XYZ file of C-alpha atoms in Angstrom:
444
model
C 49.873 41.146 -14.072
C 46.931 42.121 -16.332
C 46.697 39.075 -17.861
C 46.882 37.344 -14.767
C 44.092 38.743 -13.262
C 42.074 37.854 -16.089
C 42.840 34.710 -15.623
C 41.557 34.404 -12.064
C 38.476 36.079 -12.866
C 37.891 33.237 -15.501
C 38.674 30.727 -13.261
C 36.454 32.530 -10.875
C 33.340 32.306 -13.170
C 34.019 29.341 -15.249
C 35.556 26.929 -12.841
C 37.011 23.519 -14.109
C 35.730 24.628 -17.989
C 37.934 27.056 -17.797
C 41.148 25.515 -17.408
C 41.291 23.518 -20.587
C 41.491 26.920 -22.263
C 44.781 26.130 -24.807
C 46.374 22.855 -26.491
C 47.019 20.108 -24.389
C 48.921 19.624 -22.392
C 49.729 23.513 -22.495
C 46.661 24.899 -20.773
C 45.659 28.382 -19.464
C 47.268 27.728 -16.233
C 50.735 26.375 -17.644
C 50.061 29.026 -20.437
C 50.237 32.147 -18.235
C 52.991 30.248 -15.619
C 55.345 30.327 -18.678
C 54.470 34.029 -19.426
C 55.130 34.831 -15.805
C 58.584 33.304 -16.436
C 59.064 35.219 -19.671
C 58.483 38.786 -17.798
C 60.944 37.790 -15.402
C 63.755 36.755 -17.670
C 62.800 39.570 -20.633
C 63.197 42.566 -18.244
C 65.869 44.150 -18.332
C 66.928 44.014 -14.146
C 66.246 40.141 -14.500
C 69.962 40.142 -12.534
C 68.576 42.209 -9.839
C 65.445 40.236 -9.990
C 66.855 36.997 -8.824
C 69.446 38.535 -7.000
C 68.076 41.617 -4.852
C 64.741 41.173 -4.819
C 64.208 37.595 -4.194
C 66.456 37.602 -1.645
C 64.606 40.102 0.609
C 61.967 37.273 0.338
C 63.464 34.759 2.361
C 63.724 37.117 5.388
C 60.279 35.915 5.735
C 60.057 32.213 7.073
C 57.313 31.431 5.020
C 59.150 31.429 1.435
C 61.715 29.339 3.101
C 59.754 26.626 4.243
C 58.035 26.682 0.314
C 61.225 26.202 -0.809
C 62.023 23.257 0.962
C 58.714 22.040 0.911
C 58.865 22.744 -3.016
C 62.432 20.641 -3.436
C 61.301 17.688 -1.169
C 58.304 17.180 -3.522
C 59.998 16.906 -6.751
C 62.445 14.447 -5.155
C 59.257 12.497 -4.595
C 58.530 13.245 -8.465
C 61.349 12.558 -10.311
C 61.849 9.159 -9.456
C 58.395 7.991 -10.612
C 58.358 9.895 -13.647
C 59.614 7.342 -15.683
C 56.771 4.988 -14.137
C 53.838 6.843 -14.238
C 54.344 9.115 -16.666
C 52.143 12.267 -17.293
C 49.609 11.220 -14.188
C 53.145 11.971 -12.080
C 53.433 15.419 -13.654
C 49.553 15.767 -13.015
C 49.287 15.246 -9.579
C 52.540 17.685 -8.995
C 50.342 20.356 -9.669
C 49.830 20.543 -6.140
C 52.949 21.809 -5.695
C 54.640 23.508 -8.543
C 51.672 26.044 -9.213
C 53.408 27.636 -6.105
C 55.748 29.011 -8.491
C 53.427 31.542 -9.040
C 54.130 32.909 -5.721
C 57.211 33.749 -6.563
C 56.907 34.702 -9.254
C 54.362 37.229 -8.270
C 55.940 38.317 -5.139
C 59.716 39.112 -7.130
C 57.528 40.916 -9.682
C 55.543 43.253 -6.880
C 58.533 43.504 -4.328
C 60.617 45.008 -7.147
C 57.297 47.542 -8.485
C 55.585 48.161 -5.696
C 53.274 50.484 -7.301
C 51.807 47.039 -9.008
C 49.854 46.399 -5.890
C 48.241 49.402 -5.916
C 46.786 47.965 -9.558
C 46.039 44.353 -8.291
C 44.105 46.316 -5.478
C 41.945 48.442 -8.326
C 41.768 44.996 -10.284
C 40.206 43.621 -7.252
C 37.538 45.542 -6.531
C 36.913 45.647 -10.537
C 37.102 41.750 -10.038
C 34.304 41.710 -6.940
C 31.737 43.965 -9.195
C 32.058 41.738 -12.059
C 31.911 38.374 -10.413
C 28.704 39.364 -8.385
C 26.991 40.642 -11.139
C 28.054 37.437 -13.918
C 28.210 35.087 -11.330
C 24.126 34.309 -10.654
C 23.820 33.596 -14.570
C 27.059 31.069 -14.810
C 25.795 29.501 -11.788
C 22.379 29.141 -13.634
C 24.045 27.705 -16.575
C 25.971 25.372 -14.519
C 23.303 24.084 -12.492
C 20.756 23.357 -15.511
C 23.355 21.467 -17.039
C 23.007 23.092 -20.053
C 26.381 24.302 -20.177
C 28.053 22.906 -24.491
C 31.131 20.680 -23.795
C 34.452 21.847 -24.674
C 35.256 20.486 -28.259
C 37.567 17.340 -28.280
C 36.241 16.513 -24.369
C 33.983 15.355 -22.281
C 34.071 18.409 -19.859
C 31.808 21.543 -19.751
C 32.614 24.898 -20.465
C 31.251 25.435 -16.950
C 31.996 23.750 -14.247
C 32.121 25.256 -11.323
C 32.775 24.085 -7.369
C 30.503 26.078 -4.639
C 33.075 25.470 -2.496
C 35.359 27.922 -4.289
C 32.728 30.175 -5.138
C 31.670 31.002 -1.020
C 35.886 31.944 -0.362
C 35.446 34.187 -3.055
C 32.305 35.792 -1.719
C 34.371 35.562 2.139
C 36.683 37.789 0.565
C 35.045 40.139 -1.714
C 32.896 40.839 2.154
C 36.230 41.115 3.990
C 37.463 43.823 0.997
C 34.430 45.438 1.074
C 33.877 45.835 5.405
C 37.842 46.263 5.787
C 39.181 48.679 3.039
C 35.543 50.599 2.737
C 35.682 51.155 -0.972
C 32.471 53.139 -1.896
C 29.255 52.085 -3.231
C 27.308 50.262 -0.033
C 23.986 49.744 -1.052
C 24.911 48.080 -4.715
C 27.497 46.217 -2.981
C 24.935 44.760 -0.525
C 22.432 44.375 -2.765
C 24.704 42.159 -5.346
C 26.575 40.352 -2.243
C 23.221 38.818 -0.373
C 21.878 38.109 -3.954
C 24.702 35.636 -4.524
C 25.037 34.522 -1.242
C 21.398 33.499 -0.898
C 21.205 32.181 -4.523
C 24.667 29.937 -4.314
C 24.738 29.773 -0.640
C 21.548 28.365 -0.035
C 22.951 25.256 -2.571
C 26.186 25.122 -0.599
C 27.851 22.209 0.288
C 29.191 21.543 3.933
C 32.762 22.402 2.924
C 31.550 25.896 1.316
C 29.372 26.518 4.094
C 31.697 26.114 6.857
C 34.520 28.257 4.711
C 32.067 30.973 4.376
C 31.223 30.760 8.464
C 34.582 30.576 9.639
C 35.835 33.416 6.941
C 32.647 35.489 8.067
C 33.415 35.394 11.588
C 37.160 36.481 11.186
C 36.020 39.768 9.492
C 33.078 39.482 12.249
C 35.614 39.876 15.554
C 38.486 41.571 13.463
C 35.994 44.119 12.598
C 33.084 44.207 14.931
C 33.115 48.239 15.127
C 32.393 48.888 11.552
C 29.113 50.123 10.211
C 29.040 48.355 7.346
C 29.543 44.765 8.518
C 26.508 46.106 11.025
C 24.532 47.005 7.969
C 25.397 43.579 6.335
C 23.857 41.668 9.948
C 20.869 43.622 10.038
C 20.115 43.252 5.920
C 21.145 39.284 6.559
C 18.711 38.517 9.733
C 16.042 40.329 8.143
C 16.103 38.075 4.916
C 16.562 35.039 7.282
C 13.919 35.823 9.437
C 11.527 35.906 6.039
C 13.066 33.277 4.531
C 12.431 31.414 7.371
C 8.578 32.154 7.776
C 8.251 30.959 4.125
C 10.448 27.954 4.455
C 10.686 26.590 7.985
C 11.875 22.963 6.496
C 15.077 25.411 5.624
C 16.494 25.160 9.497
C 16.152 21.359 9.595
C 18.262 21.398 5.817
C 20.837 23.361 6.611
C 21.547 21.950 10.539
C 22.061 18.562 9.027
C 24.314 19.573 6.661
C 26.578 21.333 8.893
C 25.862 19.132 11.828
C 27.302 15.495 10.294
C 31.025 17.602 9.891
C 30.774 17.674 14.259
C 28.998 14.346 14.482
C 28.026 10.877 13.791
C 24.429 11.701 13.490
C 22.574 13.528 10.499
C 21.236 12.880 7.564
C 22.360 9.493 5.410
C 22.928 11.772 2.274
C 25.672 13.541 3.945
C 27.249 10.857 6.374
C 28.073 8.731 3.529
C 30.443 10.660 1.970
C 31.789 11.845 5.527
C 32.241 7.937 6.854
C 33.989 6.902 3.121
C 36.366 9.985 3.704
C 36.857 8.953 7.385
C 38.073 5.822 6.664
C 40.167 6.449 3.594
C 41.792 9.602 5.115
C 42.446 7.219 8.866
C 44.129 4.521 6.552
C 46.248 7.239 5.256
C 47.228 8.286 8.838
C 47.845 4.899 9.572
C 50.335 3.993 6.764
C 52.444 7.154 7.578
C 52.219 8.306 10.776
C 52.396 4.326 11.960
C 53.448 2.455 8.881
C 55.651 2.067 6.075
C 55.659 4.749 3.721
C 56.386 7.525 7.482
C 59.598 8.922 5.288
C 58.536 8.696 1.448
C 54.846 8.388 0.920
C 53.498 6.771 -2.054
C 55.395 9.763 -4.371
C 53.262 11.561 -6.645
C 51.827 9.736 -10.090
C 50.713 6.470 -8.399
C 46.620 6.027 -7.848
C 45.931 6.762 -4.317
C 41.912 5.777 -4.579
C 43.239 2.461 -6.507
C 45.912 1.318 -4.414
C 43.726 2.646 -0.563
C 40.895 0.508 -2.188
C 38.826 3.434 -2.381
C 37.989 3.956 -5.800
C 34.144 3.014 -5.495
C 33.551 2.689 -9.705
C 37.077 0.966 -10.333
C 37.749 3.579 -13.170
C 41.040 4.931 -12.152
C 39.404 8.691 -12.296
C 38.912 9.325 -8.939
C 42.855 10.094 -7.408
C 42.531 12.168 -4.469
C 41.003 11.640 -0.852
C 39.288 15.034 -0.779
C 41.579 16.662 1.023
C 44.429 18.306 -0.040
C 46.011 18.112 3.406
C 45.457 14.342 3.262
C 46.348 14.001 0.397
C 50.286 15.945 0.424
C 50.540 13.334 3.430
C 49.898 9.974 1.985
C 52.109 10.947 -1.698
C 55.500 13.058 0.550
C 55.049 11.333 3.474
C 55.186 13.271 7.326
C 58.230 15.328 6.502
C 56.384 16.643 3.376
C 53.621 17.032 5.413
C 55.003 18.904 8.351
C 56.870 20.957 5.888
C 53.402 21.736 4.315
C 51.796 22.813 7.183
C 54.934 25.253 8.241
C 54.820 26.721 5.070
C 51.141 27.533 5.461
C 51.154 28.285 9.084
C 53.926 30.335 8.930
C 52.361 32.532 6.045
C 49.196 32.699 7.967
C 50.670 34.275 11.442
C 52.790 36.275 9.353
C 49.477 38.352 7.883
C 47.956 38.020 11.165
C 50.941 39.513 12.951
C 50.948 41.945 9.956
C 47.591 42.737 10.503
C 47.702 43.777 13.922
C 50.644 45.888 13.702
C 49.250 47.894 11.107
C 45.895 48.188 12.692
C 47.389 49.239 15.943
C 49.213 52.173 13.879
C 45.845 52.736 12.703
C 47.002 51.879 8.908
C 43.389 50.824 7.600
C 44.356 50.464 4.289
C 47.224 48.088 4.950
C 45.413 46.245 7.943
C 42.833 46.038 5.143
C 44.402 43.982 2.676
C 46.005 41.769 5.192
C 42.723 41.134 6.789
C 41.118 40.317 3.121
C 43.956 38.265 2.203
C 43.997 36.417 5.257
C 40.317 35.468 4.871
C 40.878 34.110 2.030
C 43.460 32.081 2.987
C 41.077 30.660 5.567
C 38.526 30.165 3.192
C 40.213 28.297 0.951
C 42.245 26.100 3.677
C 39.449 25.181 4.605
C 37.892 23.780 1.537
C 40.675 22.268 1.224
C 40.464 20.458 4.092
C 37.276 18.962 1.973
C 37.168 19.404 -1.222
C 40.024 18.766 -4.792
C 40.966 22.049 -4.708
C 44.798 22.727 -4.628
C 45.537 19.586 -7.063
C 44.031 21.515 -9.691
C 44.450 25.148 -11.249
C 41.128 26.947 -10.856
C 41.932 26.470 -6.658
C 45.453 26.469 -6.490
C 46.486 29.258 -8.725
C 44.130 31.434 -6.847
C 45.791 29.915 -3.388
C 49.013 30.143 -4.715
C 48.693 34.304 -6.378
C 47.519 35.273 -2.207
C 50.453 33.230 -1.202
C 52.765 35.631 -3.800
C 50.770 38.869 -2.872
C 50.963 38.150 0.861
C 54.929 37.584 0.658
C 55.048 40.699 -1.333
C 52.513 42.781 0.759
C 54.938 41.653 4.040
C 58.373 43.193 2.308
C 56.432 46.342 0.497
C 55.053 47.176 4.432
C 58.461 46.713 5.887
C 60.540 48.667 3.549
C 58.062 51.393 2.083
C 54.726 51.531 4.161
C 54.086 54.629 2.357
C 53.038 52.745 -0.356
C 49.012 52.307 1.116
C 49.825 55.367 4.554
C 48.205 58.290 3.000
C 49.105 60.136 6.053
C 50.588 63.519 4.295
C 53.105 61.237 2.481
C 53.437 60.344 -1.440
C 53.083 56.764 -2.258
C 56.440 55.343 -3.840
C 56.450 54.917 -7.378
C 53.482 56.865 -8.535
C 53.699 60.432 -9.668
C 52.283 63.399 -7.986
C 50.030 63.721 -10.711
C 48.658 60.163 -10.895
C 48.450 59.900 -7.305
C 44.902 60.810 -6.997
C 44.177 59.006 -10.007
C 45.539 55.606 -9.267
C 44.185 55.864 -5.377
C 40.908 57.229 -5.011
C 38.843 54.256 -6.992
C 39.608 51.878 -4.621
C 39.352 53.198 -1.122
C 37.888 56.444 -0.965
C 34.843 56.443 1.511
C 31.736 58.073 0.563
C 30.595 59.895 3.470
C 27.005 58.000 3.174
């Protein structure tokens, strides 16, 4: 779990560059999967791994619509294997990085102590991305970034889309489980936001919006996400005064997603995604390929006619929804969206049964995990995001720690309750120790 959350970080500050970390084809991503397989089969309960603890999993629908979501996807693999070789294995990344789910949630539903550590890792993780983050975002944006040795790619690449669900979530961690340190938190949070923010595309920005306003009505009594409102209208209002131009900017961008009209630098991607993403619709919903899809390994930009430089690099419709559709077909795609959906009202139900037992810390992390998941469904809805690791493994790891988080509240609550009662799995003496970094509240 260590290395794992190293992992995300780097993905997290490095972006594309940072998954050809390893020998191809065996890169960071596929690297740590296999390690995550190792742990399971080296411990020593790997029995009572597979056969207690993943069990409890599938009392939750959402694992059992992956499942079959999972299985009808590599029956639309296998068969074009032989045809399209490694661009087949390639393009099922958008499904089998859900493996680390599992993974993940077998690992935490059987030490339930280990969420307590992802939880300290986090808020480790939201101090160190706001504070490296401005600088790789420099480097990124100069293009001054040194290729990766043997390739044409950078050692930073990075998408803004993914980089405004991280900042959504770091803000719904920081107004929901009140971990101390408000004014360096604020400070490093509107930095970033109104250094990468203000160079966000419409996917990022709308992420960021929707995510913001989840925390804002989930959480419209706390102090802090007051303090954030206040700090943020007073550095618009400036910002503003200097920069009135800024309002016209920014309303375009966000205004061609809702309508025809806008600026010609944004409808033009907007009308080429329209129409590739309604022929899609058309061949499924109406059309042949309703049952199979196109299977995964075959060119969807080449075959569509939508591959604008003829290349063969361009694969994917820019959207991820879209994009399961037209390669599994509407079954794949239905199953898709129950495996998502179903996840989703499972944290929101989660979330307001624990808030209604007044269990911050647990209505906490389901509120921060379920902005997230908004976040990034949402850029998916827009951007390449799970066909590739630095999105989906980060999708995929909230998937796992949202499964886990549901079975660890069910069966031992105590776990994040500090209501008098011991959390399960940490000694007495650690208790204080392992706890009080991450949500004590100073009284300022």
């Amino acid at each position: 779990m260590g290395w794992h959350t190293w992992v995300l970080l780097g993905y997290s500050l490095f972006g594309r560059g940072f998954s050809y970390v390893g020998v191809a084809p065996l890169y960071i991503g596929e690297i740590t999967l296999f390690f995550g397989f190792i742990t399971l089969i080296l411990n020593r309960s790997f029995s009572k791994l597979i056969g207690h603890y993943l069990p409890q999993l599938f009392r939750q629908p959402a694992p059992c619509f992956l499942v079959i979501f999972f299985l009808w996807c590599v029956f639309h693999t296998i068969p074009y294997v032989p045809v399209y070789g490694i661009n087949a294995i390639r393009d099922a990344a958008m499904y089998y990085y859900s493996l680390y789910a599992f993974i993940i949630a077998v690992v935490l539903t059987a030490r339930p102590e280990l969420l307590i550590f992802l939880l300290r890792r986090y808020r480790s993780f939201i101090t160190i991305f706001l504070l490296i983050l401005p600088f790789t975002w420099t480097i990124y944006q100069a293009g001054v970034s040194p290729n990766i040795p043997g390739t044409t790619a950078t050692m930073i690449d990075m998408k803004v889309a993914d980089v405004m669900a991280h900042l959504s979530a770091c803000l719904a961690f920081f107004v929901a489980l009140k971990p101390p340190g408000v004014i360096s938190f604020l400070f490093l949070f509107l930095m970033n936001v109104g250094y990468v923010g203000s160079q966000a595309n419409r996917s990022g920005t709308v992420a960021f919006v929707l995510a913001f306003l989840v925390v804002g009505i989930n959480q419209i009594q706390s102090k802090r996400l007051w303090k954030i409102l206040i700090v943020v209208g007073i550095a618009l209002t400036l910002i503003v005064a200097l920069n009135p131009n800024l309002i016209e900017v920014v309303s375009s961008k966000v205004g061609t997603i809702f309508s025809d009209e806008g600026s010609t630098r944004y409808q033009g991607t907007k009308e080429w995604r329209q129409r590739w993403w309604t022929k899609i619709i058309n061949y499924t919903f109406g059309g042949e390929y309703f049952w199979t899809g196109r299977g995964f390994g075959i060119n969807l930009a080449t075959v569509d006619g939508f591959d604008p430089f003829q290349d063969g690099i361009l694969r994917s419709p820019h959207n991820g929804h879209i994009n399961l559709l037209a390669r599994t077909g509407v079954p794949g795609f239905i199953l898709w969206l129950c495996a998502q959906l179903s996840w989703g009202s499972t944290m929101l139900l989660a979330y307001v049964h624990s808030r209604l037992r007044g269990l911050q810390h647990w209505s906490g992390l389901f509120m921060t995990l379920l902005t997230y998941w908004i976040a990034f469904m949402t850029t998916t809805t827009f951007e390449v995001i799970i066909e590739g690791p630095t999105g989906a493994i980060w999708i995929w790891t909230i998937y796992g720690v949202g499964m886990a988080a549901i079975q660890i509240y069910r069966t031992t609550p105590e776990l994040l309750d500090f209501s008098g009662r011991q959390p399960v799995g940490v000694p007495a003496n650690e208790e204080a120790l392992a706890l009080q970094p991450v949500f004590t509240e100073s009284k300022g």
